[in-house]
Short mmCIF file of C-alpha atoms in Angstrom, two decimals:
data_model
loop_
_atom_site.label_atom_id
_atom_site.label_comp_id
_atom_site.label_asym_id
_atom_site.label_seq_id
_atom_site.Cartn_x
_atom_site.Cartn_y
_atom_site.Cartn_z
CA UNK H 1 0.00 0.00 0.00
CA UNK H 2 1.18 3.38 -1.10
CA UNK H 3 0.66 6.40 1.22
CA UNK H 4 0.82 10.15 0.58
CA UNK H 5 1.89 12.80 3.35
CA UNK H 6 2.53 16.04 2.35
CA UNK H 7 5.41 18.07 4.25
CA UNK H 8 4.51 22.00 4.74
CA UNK H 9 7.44 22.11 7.32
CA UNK H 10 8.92 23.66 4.40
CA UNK H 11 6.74 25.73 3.12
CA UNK H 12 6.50 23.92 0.35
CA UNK H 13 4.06 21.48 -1.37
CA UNK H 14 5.72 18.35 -1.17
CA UNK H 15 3.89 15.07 -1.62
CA UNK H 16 5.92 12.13 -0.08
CA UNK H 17 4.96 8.42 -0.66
CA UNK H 18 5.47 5.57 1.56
CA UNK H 19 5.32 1.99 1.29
CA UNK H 20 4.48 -0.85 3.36
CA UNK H 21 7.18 -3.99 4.19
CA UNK H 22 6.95 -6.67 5.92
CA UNK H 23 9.78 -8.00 7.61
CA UNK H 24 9.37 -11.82 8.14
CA UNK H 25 10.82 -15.19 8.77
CA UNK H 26 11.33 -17.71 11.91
CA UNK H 27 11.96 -17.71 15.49
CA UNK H 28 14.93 -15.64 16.42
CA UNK H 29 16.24 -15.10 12.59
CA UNK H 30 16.82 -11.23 13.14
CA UNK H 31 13.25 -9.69 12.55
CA UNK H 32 13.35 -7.18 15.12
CA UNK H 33 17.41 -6.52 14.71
CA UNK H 34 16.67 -5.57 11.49
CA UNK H 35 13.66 -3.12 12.11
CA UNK H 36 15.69 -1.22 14.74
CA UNK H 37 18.75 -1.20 12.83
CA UNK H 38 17.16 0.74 9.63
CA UNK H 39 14.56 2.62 11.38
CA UNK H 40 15.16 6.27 11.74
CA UNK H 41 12.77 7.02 14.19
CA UNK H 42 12.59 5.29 17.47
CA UNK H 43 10.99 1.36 17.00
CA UNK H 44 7.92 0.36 18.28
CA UNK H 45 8.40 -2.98 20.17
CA UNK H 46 6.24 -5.71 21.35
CA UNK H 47 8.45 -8.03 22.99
CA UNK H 48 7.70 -10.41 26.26
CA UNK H 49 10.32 -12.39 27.87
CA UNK H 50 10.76 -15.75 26.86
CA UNK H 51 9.46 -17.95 29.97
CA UNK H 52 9.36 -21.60 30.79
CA UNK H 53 6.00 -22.01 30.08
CA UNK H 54 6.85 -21.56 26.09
CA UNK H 55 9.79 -24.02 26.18
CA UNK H 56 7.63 -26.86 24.74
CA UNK H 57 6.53 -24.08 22.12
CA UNK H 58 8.99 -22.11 21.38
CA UNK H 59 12.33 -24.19 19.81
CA UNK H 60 15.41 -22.18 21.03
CA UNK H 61 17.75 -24.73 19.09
CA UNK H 62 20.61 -22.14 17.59
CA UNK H 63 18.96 -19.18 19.35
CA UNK H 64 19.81 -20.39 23.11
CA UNK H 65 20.92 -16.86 24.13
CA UNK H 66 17.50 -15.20 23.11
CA UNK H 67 15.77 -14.68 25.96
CA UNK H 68 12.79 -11.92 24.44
CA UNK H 69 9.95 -12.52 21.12
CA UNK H 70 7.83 -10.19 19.56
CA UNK H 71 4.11 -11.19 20.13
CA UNK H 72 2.69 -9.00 18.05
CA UNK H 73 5.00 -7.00 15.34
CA UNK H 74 7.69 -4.52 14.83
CA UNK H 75 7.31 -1.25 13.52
CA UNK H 76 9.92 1.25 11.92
CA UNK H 77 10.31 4.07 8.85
CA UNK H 78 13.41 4.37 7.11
CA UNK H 79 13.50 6.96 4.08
CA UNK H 80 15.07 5.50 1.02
CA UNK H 81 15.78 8.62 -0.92
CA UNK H 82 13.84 12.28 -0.66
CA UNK H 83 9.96 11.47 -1.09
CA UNK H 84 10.05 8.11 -0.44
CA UNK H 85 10.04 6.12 2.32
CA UNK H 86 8.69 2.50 3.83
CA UNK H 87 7.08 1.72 6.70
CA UNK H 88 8.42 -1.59 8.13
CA UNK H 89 6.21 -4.23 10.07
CA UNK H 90 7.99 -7.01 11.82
CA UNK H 91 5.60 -10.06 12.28
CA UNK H 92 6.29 -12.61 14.93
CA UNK H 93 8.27 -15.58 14.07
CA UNK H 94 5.94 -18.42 16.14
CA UNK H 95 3.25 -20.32 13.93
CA UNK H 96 0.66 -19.43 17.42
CA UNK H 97 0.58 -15.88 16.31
CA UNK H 98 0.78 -16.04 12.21
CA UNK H 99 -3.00 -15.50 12.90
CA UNK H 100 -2.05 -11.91 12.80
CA UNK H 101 -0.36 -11.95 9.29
CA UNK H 102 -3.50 -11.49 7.05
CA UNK H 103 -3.95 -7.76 8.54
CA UNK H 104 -0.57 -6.72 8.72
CA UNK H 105 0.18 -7.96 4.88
CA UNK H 106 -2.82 -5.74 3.71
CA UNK H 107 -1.61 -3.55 1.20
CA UNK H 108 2.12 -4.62 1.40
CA UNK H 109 3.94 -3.57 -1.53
CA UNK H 110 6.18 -6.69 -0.61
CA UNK H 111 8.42 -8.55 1.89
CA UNK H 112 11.82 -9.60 3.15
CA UNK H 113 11.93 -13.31 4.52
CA UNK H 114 14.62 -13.17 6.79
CA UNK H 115 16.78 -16.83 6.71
CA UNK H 116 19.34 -18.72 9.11
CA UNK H 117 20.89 -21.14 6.95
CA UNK H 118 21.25 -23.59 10.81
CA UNK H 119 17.70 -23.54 10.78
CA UNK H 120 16.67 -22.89 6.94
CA UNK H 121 13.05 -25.30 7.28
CA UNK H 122 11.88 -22.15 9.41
CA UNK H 123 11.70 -19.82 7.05
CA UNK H 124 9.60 -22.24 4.79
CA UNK H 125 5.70 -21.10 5.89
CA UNK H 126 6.87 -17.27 5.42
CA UNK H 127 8.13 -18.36 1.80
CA UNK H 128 5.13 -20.40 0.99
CA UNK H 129 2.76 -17.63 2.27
CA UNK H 130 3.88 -15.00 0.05
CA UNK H 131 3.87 -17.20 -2.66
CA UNK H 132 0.50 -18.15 -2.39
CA UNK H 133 -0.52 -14.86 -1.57
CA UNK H 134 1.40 -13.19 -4.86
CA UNK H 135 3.58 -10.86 -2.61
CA UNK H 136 6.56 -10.29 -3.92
CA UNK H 137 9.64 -11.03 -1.49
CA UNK H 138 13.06 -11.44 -1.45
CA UNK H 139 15.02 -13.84 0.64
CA UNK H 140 17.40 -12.25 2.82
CA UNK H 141 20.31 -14.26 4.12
CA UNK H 142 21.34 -13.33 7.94
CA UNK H 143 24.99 -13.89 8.19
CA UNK H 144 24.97 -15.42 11.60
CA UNK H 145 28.77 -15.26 13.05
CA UNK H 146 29.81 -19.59 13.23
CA UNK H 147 27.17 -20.31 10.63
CA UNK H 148 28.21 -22.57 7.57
CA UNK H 149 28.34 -19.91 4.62
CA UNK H 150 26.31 -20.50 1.68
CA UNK H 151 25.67 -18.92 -2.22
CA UNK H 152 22.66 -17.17 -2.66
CA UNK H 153 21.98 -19.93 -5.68
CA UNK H 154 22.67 -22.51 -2.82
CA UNK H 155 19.82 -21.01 -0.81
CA UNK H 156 17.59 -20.70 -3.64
CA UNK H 157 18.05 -24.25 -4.68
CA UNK H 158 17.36 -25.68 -0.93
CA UNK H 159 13.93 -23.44 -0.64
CA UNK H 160 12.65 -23.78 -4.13
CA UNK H 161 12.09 -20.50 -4.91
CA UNK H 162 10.16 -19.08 -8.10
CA UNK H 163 12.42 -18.38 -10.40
CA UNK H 164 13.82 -14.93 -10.47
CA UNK H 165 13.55 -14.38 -6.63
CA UNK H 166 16.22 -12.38 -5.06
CA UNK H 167 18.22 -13.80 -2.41
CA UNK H 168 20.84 -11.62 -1.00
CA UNK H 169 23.02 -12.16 2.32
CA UNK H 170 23.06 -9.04 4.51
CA UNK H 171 24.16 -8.93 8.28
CA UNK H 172 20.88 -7.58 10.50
CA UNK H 173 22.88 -5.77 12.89
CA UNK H 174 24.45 -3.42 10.09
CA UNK H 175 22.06 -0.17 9.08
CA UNK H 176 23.40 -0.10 5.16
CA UNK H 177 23.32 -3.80 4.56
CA UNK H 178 19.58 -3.76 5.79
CA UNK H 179 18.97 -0.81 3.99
CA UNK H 180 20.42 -2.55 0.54
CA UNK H 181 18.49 -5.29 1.78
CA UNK H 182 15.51 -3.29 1.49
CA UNK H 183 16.62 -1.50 -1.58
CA UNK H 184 16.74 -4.42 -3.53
CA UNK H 185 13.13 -5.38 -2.47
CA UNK H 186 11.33 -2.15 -3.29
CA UNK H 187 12.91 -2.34 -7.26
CA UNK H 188 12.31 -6.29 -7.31
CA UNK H 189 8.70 -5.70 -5.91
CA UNK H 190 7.95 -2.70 -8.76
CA UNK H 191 8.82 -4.68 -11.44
CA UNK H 192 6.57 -7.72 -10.30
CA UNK H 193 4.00 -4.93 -9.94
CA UNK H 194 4.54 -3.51 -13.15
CA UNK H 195 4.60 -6.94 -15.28
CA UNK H 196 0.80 -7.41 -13.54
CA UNK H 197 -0.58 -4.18 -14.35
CA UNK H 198 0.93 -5.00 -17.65
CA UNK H 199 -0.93 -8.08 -18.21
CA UNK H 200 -3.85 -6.90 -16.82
CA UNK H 201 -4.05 -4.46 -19.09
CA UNK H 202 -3.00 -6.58 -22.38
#
C-alpha cells in the first residue's frame, strides 16, 4: 500500500509516498534486529520475555541466548531517498501468532523473509505464504557469526524458490546492509507490480 503525506514544514508542497514492508521469517532469525537497525525514528516494540512455560513451544535450538519474542510486530520508517520512504512491520516468528499476518500484509507492496541457513526449514511457511498470496519477497540471508556460509543460488536451490527471486546475504545488525536489503526489495517488488498491471491491461 502506497501512502501520501505532504510536508509544509517547508513551506512547500511536497507530496511524499510511503510503502508498506513486511519484515518476516522464523523464530529468532533477526526480525526485530533488522527493524531497529534501519529505522530512523525510534521502533515500536512488542516483545515479552521468553518464559518456561513456552519451552515446549517455542524451539530455542541455535537461538539459546534469546531470551525476548515479539508477540505481536515490529514497527519502523526508514527513508530510502527524498519522497520516499517504507514503513516496516515485523511479524512474529511463532506459527501461534501467524493469525495476525493477514492484517498486517494488507496492502504490502512486498516482503523480506529473513533466513538462518542452521535452521533454513523455518523460514519455509513465510516463503510459501507469500507465494500463495502473490507478494513479492526477497530472501534475505542473515549472516549469523559460526554459521556454515552459503551462495545465494545454494539457498535458492534448498527453498525452491520461483524463479527470479532475489536472495541476497546481509548482516541484521548493520544499518546499510539492511537498507540494501531493502533497496533491492522495493525495485524487485515494482517490477513484479509492473509486469501485472501490464498483463492486466494486455
Amino acid at each position: 500500500m502506497a501512502y501520501e503525506r505532504s510536508d509544509s514544514s517547508t513551506g512547500e508542497d511536497a507530496t511524499a509516498l510511503a510503502l508498506k514492508i513486511l519484515v518476516a521469517g522464523g523464530f529468532g532469525v533477526g526480525k526485530t534486529t533488522l527493524v531497529g537497525a534501519v529505522s530512523e525514528i525510534r521502533p515500536l516494540r512488542t516483545e515479552e520475555q521468553l518464559s518456561r512455560a513456552g519451552e515446549t513451544v517455542d524451539d530455542t535450538g541455535g537461538v539459546a541466548q534469546k531470551t525476548t519474542t515479539t508477540v505481536a510486530m515490529d514497527f519502523g520508517r526508514i527513508t530510502i531517498r527524498a519522497g520516499l520512504s517504507l514503513y516496516l512491520f515485523g511479524t512474529p516468528g511463532q506459527d501461534r501468532f501467524w493469525f495476525l499476518w493477514d492484517e498486517l500484509s494488507q496492502g504490502a507492496l512486498g516482503a523480506v523473509v529473513l533466513a538462518d541457513t542452521r535452521r533454513l526449514e523455518d523460514c519455509f511457511p513465510a516463503v510459501d505464504y507469500f507465494e500463495h498470496r502473490k507478494i513479492p519477497f526477497v530472501v534475505a540471508v542473515n549472516c549469523f557469526a559460526g554459521a556454515r556460509n552459503y551462495g545465494a543460488h545454494e539457498v535458492s536451490r534448498a527453498l525452491d524458490l520461483d524463479r527470479g527471486t532475489p536472495v541476497v546475504l546481509c548482516d541484521a545488525r548493520d544499518r546499510d546492509s539492511g537498507k540494501e536489503v531493502l533497496i533491492r526489495l522495493v525495485e524487485y517488488a515494482g517490477r513484479m507490480h509492473t509486469a501485472r498491471l501490464l498483463d492486466s491491461v494486455g
